[in-house]
């Protein structure tokens, strides 16, 4: 009897889970392999995954070696894990992410085979030690990785596995590239450093770990370092390398004010214009660091909060902890709004040349000294904009009303900035002159004025509001 399996590639690639390693003698027509003891996630506290980008790269190498083996060309390949919930979740997430990043599958197709799993796959939690109240599904990681791939901030072809595994070590600098624009790292520590001036104390030597960071940053176009925690080193070491150093302190485990985020995004954009890299750290380079980098990625690349947290944890495990997850989720629309607002402002000068040139505002009717034009029958009607079907006709120049026998005129309604070009076209030109000539013959809807009295408008204000209507818009398990 064949074990239950989830099919990814028909007759070629399957996912499964076993209490014990499957027997080759019982299933000689299948090729089994697992990475449970080879690719191990090192937990911070209560977290258990997912496996990071280095693990994903190694998994791809292992799988490709099996696929390219001539002896395996006719055998279905079964990637399996142990049956505990955590192992199953890590294996499923690893395979789905591989299909998106390496095989270029769209995310919905990579997730579809997992929907048939029973029981469902366990959700992933943060690296904190308290009860998890914000969890991420495999779908979040798949879509986060896909979003990064579409934004071209991750490319498995240019990924340097040796560098990743070397510099992620604590004694080698404990830093990771989150994307081509950001490096996230733990705070360097300078032994015996104090912020208090002490003329009798000699300057402490830079540790080997700190020196790894300085050397790498100076050779990889890092232009700015953000320190989000208290001072544990002398910032002049970065400044000597011509790296600008910015302090943006907020308490460990807390979330930044939105003004701080705006400043961070603005400075990062300045570095981007100079083609410089930004390095960010807090104490561990996880929580506070993830807040600001995540906010920028939402702002710049339209990630959702879940997607950006998931993506950052693939690039640097443990990023964004506890209430910081909720903070990103709550404020993600602010970051997106800032992005759209900025984009609109940049496009306005470009599109202005295609707009109708502005015309001078119509002054008081007393200033129109030209002789009023007399319209032939039906001529004025042809000049007016066509009315919207089912709605009252809108007067392009507003309603001119004679108020009393002293021959004053009410305010001339001027459309707001949101008036359509069709409505605005009626404010000026011959139509304005026509109204000036014909207003003497109009009757006020509020009070009758004797036709024998010559009505001379004295003052016209150009402030009113034009209203507008609102339209309501309205897989199965397989046995081999």
XYZ file of C-alpha atoms in Angstrom:
480
model
C 0.000 0.000 0.000
C 1.366 3.457 -0.968
C 1.520 6.261 1.613
C -0.733 9.352 1.253
C 0.974 12.120 -0.702
C 0.344 15.621 -2.030
C 1.097 16.013 -5.711
C 3.028 19.057 -6.939
C 4.215 17.754 -10.317
C 2.255 14.880 -11.794
C 4.191 11.607 -11.661
C 7.305 13.534 -10.631
C 7.268 15.489 -7.329
C 5.250 14.790 -4.168
C 5.104 15.939 -0.533
C 4.410 13.600 2.379
C 5.075 12.920 6.082
C 6.021 9.689 7.869
C 6.435 8.580 11.463
C 9.477 6.554 10.401
C 11.692 6.679 7.323
C 9.905 4.883 4.459
C 11.293 1.570 3.296
C 12.928 1.475 -0.112
C 12.188 -2.245 -0.324
C 8.454 -1.677 0.057
C 8.407 1.171 -2.463
C 11.180 0.502 -4.998
C 9.487 2.630 -7.656
C 9.740 5.809 -5.508
C 12.687 8.036 -4.530
C 12.359 9.440 -0.987
C 14.396 12.244 0.575
C 14.133 14.539 3.627
C 16.032 17.515 5.095
C 14.709 17.358 8.665
C 18.154 16.718 10.158
C 20.126 18.533 7.472
C 18.473 21.966 7.372
C 17.767 22.913 10.983
C 16.040 26.086 12.184
C 17.704 27.619 15.251
C 14.902 29.047 17.391
C 15.207 32.219 19.461
C 12.461 31.375 21.950
C 9.120 29.804 20.979
C 9.501 30.145 17.209
C 10.146 27.136 14.984
C 10.441 28.470 11.442
C 10.286 29.003 8.605
C 13.643 28.006 7.171
C 15.633 30.970 5.878
C 16.834 31.833 2.368
C 20.086 29.911 2.866
C 18.124 26.763 3.686
C 15.946 27.328 0.628
C 19.018 27.617 -1.583
C 20.506 24.387 -0.206
C 17.168 22.610 -0.640
C 17.080 23.656 -4.296
C 20.573 22.222 -4.834
C 19.612 18.889 -3.243
C 16.390 18.601 -5.233
C 18.053 19.540 -8.530
C 20.742 16.920 -8.010
C 18.036 14.279 -7.606
C 16.046 15.529 -10.587
C 19.120 15.524 -12.825
C 20.196 12.007 -11.812
C 19.683 9.723 -14.867
C 18.753 6.822 -12.593
C 15.866 8.874 -11.177
C 14.421 10.033 -14.490
C 11.592 7.472 -14.384
C 10.901 7.577 -10.647
C 8.522 9.892 -8.804
C 10.360 11.885 -6.109
C 8.841 12.172 -2.630
C 9.992 14.961 -0.318
C 8.892 14.043 3.196
C 9.171 15.181 6.811
C 8.323 13.855 10.229
C 4.657 13.889 11.190
C 4.832 16.489 13.981
C 3.080 19.763 13.177
C 6.230 21.901 13.095
C 8.173 19.624 10.756
C 5.198 19.341 8.394
C 4.768 23.126 8.278
C 8.452 23.788 7.593
C 8.612 21.167 4.830
C 5.444 22.403 3.118
C 6.538 26.047 3.310
C 9.984 25.179 1.964
C 8.606 23.326 -1.063
C 5.970 25.977 -1.858
C 8.557 28.782 -1.654
C 10.873 26.770 -3.905
C 8.150 26.466 -6.542
C 7.680 30.258 -6.549
C 11.288 31.430 -6.338
C 13.038 28.771 -8.437
C 10.349 27.259 -10.673
C 8.568 30.610 -11.206
C 5.152 29.289 -10.246
C 2.484 31.890 -9.463
C 1.728 31.892 -5.731
C -1.821 30.577 -5.985
C -0.647 27.462 -7.835
C 2.113 26.837 -5.301
C -0.399 26.993 -2.442
C -3.185 25.015 -4.119
C -1.754 21.515 -3.491
C -1.427 22.263 0.240
C -5.149 22.958 0.558
C -5.849 19.222 0.424
C -3.766 18.501 3.531
C -5.487 16.964 6.537
C -4.854 18.108 9.217
C -4.097 21.672 8.041
C -0.585 23.009 8.373
C 0.436 24.817 11.548
C 0.833 28.612 11.411
C 4.155 30.293 12.223
C 4.664 32.582 15.214
C 7.151 35.310 16.174
C 10.439 34.897 18.028
C 9.007 36.088 21.353
C 8.515 34.077 24.517
C 4.965 35.161 25.335
C 1.744 33.719 23.967
C 1.497 34.176 20.205
C -1.352 36.490 19.181
C -0.243 37.155 15.590
C 0.470 34.193 13.318
C 1.520 33.866 9.690
C 0.389 31.128 7.325
C 2.335 29.419 4.559
C 0.340 31.591 2.179
C 1.876 34.738 3.714
C 5.409 33.459 3.138
C 4.680 32.360 -0.416
C 3.093 35.691 -1.330
C 5.796 37.660 0.493
C 8.515 35.900 -1.470
C 6.567 36.333 -4.708
C 6.080 40.049 -4.015
C 9.812 40.480 -3.449
C 10.563 38.567 -6.641
C 8.170 40.745 -8.643
C 9.753 43.883 -7.149
C 13.177 42.509 -8.158
C 14.607 42.816 -4.663
C 15.495 39.120 -4.497
C 17.124 36.930 -7.114
C 18.124 33.364 -6.336
C 20.591 33.426 -9.257
C 22.733 36.135 -7.646
C 22.346 34.908 -4.067
C 25.699 34.285 -2.350
C 25.207 31.345 0.012
C 28.716 31.387 1.466
C 28.542 35.088 2.302
C 25.084 34.708 3.826
C 26.099 31.851 6.107
C 29.383 33.536 7.063
C 28.110 36.965 8.093
C 24.988 35.711 9.842
C 27.257 34.299 12.564
C 27.381 36.408 15.722
C 31.174 36.648 15.796
C 31.323 37.623 12.110
C 28.963 40.598 12.366
C 25.464 39.099 12.655
C 24.031 40.908 9.645
C 21.936 40.002 6.603
C 20.892 41.667 3.391
C 17.122 42.117 3.567
C 17.067 43.563 0.051
C 19.561 45.430 -2.161
C 18.719 48.644 -0.288
C 18.971 47.412 3.339
C 21.306 45.543 5.660
C 19.866 44.537 9.044
C 22.382 43.816 11.790
C 22.812 43.491 15.535
C 24.348 46.383 17.436
C 28.139 46.292 17.600
C 29.439 46.333 21.163
C 32.573 48.222 22.128
C 33.985 46.904 25.385
C 34.042 49.501 28.160
C 32.393 52.179 26.020
C 30.580 54.943 27.905
C 28.819 58.068 26.716
C 30.220 60.051 29.641
C 33.366 62.031 28.943
C 36.387 60.632 30.772
C 39.704 62.238 29.814
C 41.679 59.699 31.854
C 40.231 56.672 30.071
C 41.959 55.435 26.945
C 39.946 54.694 23.842
C 38.948 51.056 23.610
C 40.128 49.008 20.668
C 37.555 47.880 18.116
C 36.646 44.204 18.486
C 37.147 41.743 15.650
C 33.372 41.460 15.201
C 32.973 45.234 14.947
C 35.862 45.365 12.491
C 34.118 42.795 10.256
C 31.136 45.142 10.082
C 33.225 48.249 9.360
C 35.246 46.566 6.627
C 32.215 45.066 4.922
C 30.170 48.282 5.031
C 32.981 50.425 3.653
C 33.405 48.062 0.682
C 29.687 47.662 -0.117
C 28.511 51.260 -0.621
C 26.837 51.678 2.774
C 26.089 55.386 3.050
C 24.083 55.605 6.275
C 23.685 53.676 9.529
C 20.594 53.999 11.734
C 21.016 53.184 15.431
C 17.685 52.510 17.156
C 18.965 51.384 20.562
C 21.091 52.931 23.316
C 24.762 53.660 22.655
C 27.014 50.603 22.848
C 29.809 51.910 20.626
C 31.390 55.115 19.399
C 29.690 56.224 16.187
C 32.878 57.949 15.029
C 34.136 54.571 13.811
C 31.470 54.664 11.097
C 31.997 58.348 10.395
C 35.718 57.733 9.807
C 34.623 55.401 7.016
C 32.567 58.280 5.535
C 29.342 56.582 6.616
C 26.705 58.928 8.004
C 25.353 57.859 11.399
C 21.798 58.655 12.579
C 20.362 57.979 16.054
C 16.609 57.200 16.195
C 16.160 55.725 19.633
C 12.931 54.111 20.832
C 12.496 51.544 23.588
C 13.113 47.854 23.014
C 9.924 45.980 22.136
C 8.013 49.179 21.310
C 6.950 50.738 18.015
C 8.150 54.021 16.470
C 6.065 57.157 16.071
C 4.853 57.813 12.540
C 6.960 60.982 12.377
C 10.037 58.835 12.993
C 8.975 56.524 10.163
C 8.512 59.478 7.807
C 11.990 60.748 8.627
C 13.456 57.291 8.103
C 11.743 56.857 4.727
C 12.836 60.322 3.615
C 16.490 59.711 4.490
C 16.391 56.289 2.865
C 15.038 57.809 -0.340
C 17.913 60.296 -0.298
C 20.376 57.416 -0.037
C 18.591 55.631 -2.881
C 19.064 58.663 -5.116
C 22.799 58.466 -4.365
C 22.764 54.687 -4.996
C 23.851 54.056 -1.405
C 22.926 51.206 0.936
C 21.271 51.796 4.320
C 22.199 49.690 7.363
C 19.804 49.517 10.328
C 20.313 48.016 13.761
C 18.790 47.859 17.213
C 20.068 45.640 20.034
C 19.508 42.339 18.196
C 18.620 43.718 14.761
C 15.200 42.039 14.784
C 12.248 43.921 16.303
C 12.774 47.664 15.994
C 14.903 47.149 12.902
C 12.120 45.132 11.279
C 9.562 47.859 12.026
C 11.365 50.542 10.026
C 12.580 48.347 7.180
C 9.136 46.756 6.912
C 7.451 50.163 6.806
C 9.722 51.237 3.958
C 9.097 48.055 1.946
C 5.339 48.570 2.314
C 5.781 52.196 1.254
C 8.018 51.397 -1.704
C 6.888 48.012 -3.008
C 3.253 47.707 -1.843
C 3.757 44.699 0.432
C 0.994 43.930 2.878
C 2.005 43.750 6.537
C 1.791 39.948 6.596
C 3.781 39.647 3.386
C 6.570 41.954 4.498
C 6.948 40.293 7.911
C 7.046 36.880 6.248
C 9.576 37.993 3.641
C 11.883 39.606 6.196
C 11.848 36.441 8.322
C 12.969 34.419 5.318
C 15.865 36.835 4.808
C 16.679 37.286 8.524
C 14.878 34.926 10.940
C 13.134 36.466 13.939
C 12.384 39.920 12.550
C 9.407 41.863 14.008
C 8.325 40.687 17.451
C 5.147 40.867 19.544
C 3.083 44.082 19.282
C 5.279 45.315 16.446
C 3.454 42.855 14.179
C 0.115 44.481 15.026
C 1.666 47.931 14.566
C 2.708 47.115 10.997
C -0.709 45.624 10.286
C -2.571 48.669 11.640
C -0.374 51.288 9.941
C 0.255 49.603 6.598
C -2.373 51.789 4.923
C -0.619 54.943 6.160
C 2.616 53.848 4.511
C 0.816 53.026 1.271
C -1.019 56.357 1.378
C 2.269 58.238 1.744
C 3.559 56.412 -1.290
C 0.550 57.245 -3.463
C 0.564 60.857 -2.315
C 4.211 61.207 -3.179
C 3.740 59.569 -6.557
C 0.870 61.902 -7.427
C 2.888 64.982 -6.521
C 5.761 63.863 -8.711
C 3.512 63.235 -11.682
C 1.667 66.564 -11.550
C 4.416 68.686 -13.162
C 4.807 66.083 -15.924
C 1.125 65.906 -16.780
C 0.534 69.672 -16.477
C 1.874 70.324 -19.984
C -0.931 68.227 -21.429
C -3.646 70.177 -19.603
C -5.635 73.103 -20.949
C -3.743 76.327 -20.071
C -5.429 78.212 -17.210
C -7.460 81.294 -18.099
C -7.786 84.461 -16.007
C -10.626 84.427 -13.500
C -13.692 86.402 -14.550
C -13.797 89.656 -12.595
C -16.784 91.740 -11.620
C -19.285 92.328 -14.357
C -18.740 96.090 -14.027
C -15.260 95.579 -15.509
C -16.644 94.055 -18.682
C -16.825 97.245 -20.707
C -17.171 95.500 -24.051
C -20.510 95.650 -25.683
C -22.754 92.772 -24.743
C -23.440 90.277 -27.485
C -27.037 89.507 -28.382
C -27.584 85.815 -29.124
C -29.822 84.616 -31.880
C -32.575 82.196 -30.993
C -31.149 78.810 -30.079
C -27.508 79.957 -30.370
C -26.860 80.121 -26.636
C -28.370 76.701 -26.079
C -25.798 75.193 -28.439
C -22.935 76.697 -26.408
C -24.042 75.290 -23.061
C -22.742 71.894 -21.927
C -25.099 68.996 -22.445
C -26.917 68.050 -19.228
C -26.231 64.728 -17.515
C -29.166 62.375 -18.199
C -31.490 62.080 -15.243
C -29.961 65.058 -13.397
C -30.878 68.751 -13.257
C -29.040 71.031 -15.632
C -26.015 72.626 -13.982
C -25.452 76.304 -14.679
C -21.784 76.676 -15.671
C -21.535 80.193 -14.262
C -23.672 79.650 -11.190
C -26.929 81.334 -10.389
C -27.043 85.122 -10.784
C -29.810 86.523 -8.683
C -31.131 90.070 -8.288
C -31.600 90.595 -4.586
C -33.495 93.815 -4.185
C -34.582 97.041 -5.798
C -31.152 98.547 -5.110
C -29.948 96.543 -8.072
C -27.337 94.302 -6.335
C -26.478 90.840 -7.503
C -25.867 87.726 -5.402
C -22.529 85.915 -5.531
C -21.470 84.268 -8.744
C -20.935 80.601 -8.027
C -17.482 79.464 -8.973
C -16.836 75.734 -9.267
C -14.375 74.082 -6.924
C -11.122 72.517 -8.082
C -12.926 69.259 -8.777
C -15.216 70.719 -11.453
C -14.982 69.006 -14.816
C -13.359 70.785 -17.784
C -16.723 70.756 -19.516
C -18.327 72.731 -16.712
C -15.373 75.081 -16.410
C -15.472 75.961 -20.109
C -18.660 77.961 -19.569
C -17.112 80.452 -17.133
C -15.290 82.568 -19.672
C -15.371 83.857 -23.223
C -18.497 84.915 -25.040
C -20.814 83.307 -22.530
C -19.529 85.612 -19.790
C -20.174 88.602 -21.969
C -23.596 87.289 -22.799
C -24.557 87.027 -19.157
C -23.299 90.557 -18.581
C -25.556 91.829 -21.327
C -28.615 89.795 -20.466
C -28.615 89.938 -16.687
C -30.610 93.144 -16.704
C -33.558 91.248 -18.136
C -33.467 88.370 -15.578
C -35.901 88.093 -12.717
C -34.871 87.164 -9.205
C -36.499 83.916 -8.009
C -36.945 85.518 -4.596
C -38.266 88.967 -5.413
C -39.840 90.545 -8.487
C -38.048 93.585 -9.852
C -39.755 96.070 -12.076
C -38.712 95.682 -15.666
C -38.768 99.471 -15.999
C -35.787 99.739 -13.618
C -32.375 99.346 -15.234
C -30.509 96.662 -13.293
C -26.778 97.377 -13.062
C -24.766 94.703 -11.234
C -22.414 96.280 -8.718
C -20.291 93.505 -7.292
C -19.807 89.846 -7.986
C -17.886 87.482 -5.722
C -16.307 84.350 -7.137
C -16.690 81.887 -4.277
C -19.226 79.142 -4.157
C -19.464 75.390 -4.280
C -20.629 73.071 -6.979
C -22.221 69.916 -5.641
C -22.126 66.548 -7.288
C -23.996 63.325 -7.108
C -22.496 60.042 -5.802
C -23.056 56.843 -7.716
C -23.012 53.570 -5.748
C -20.929 50.926 -7.263
C -21.529 48.413 -6.810
C -7.013 19.202 -4.494
C -7.392 15.617 -3.243
C -4.805 13.359 -1.607
C -3.275 10.832 -3.961
C -1.923 7.366 -3.289
C 0.708 5.866 -5.512
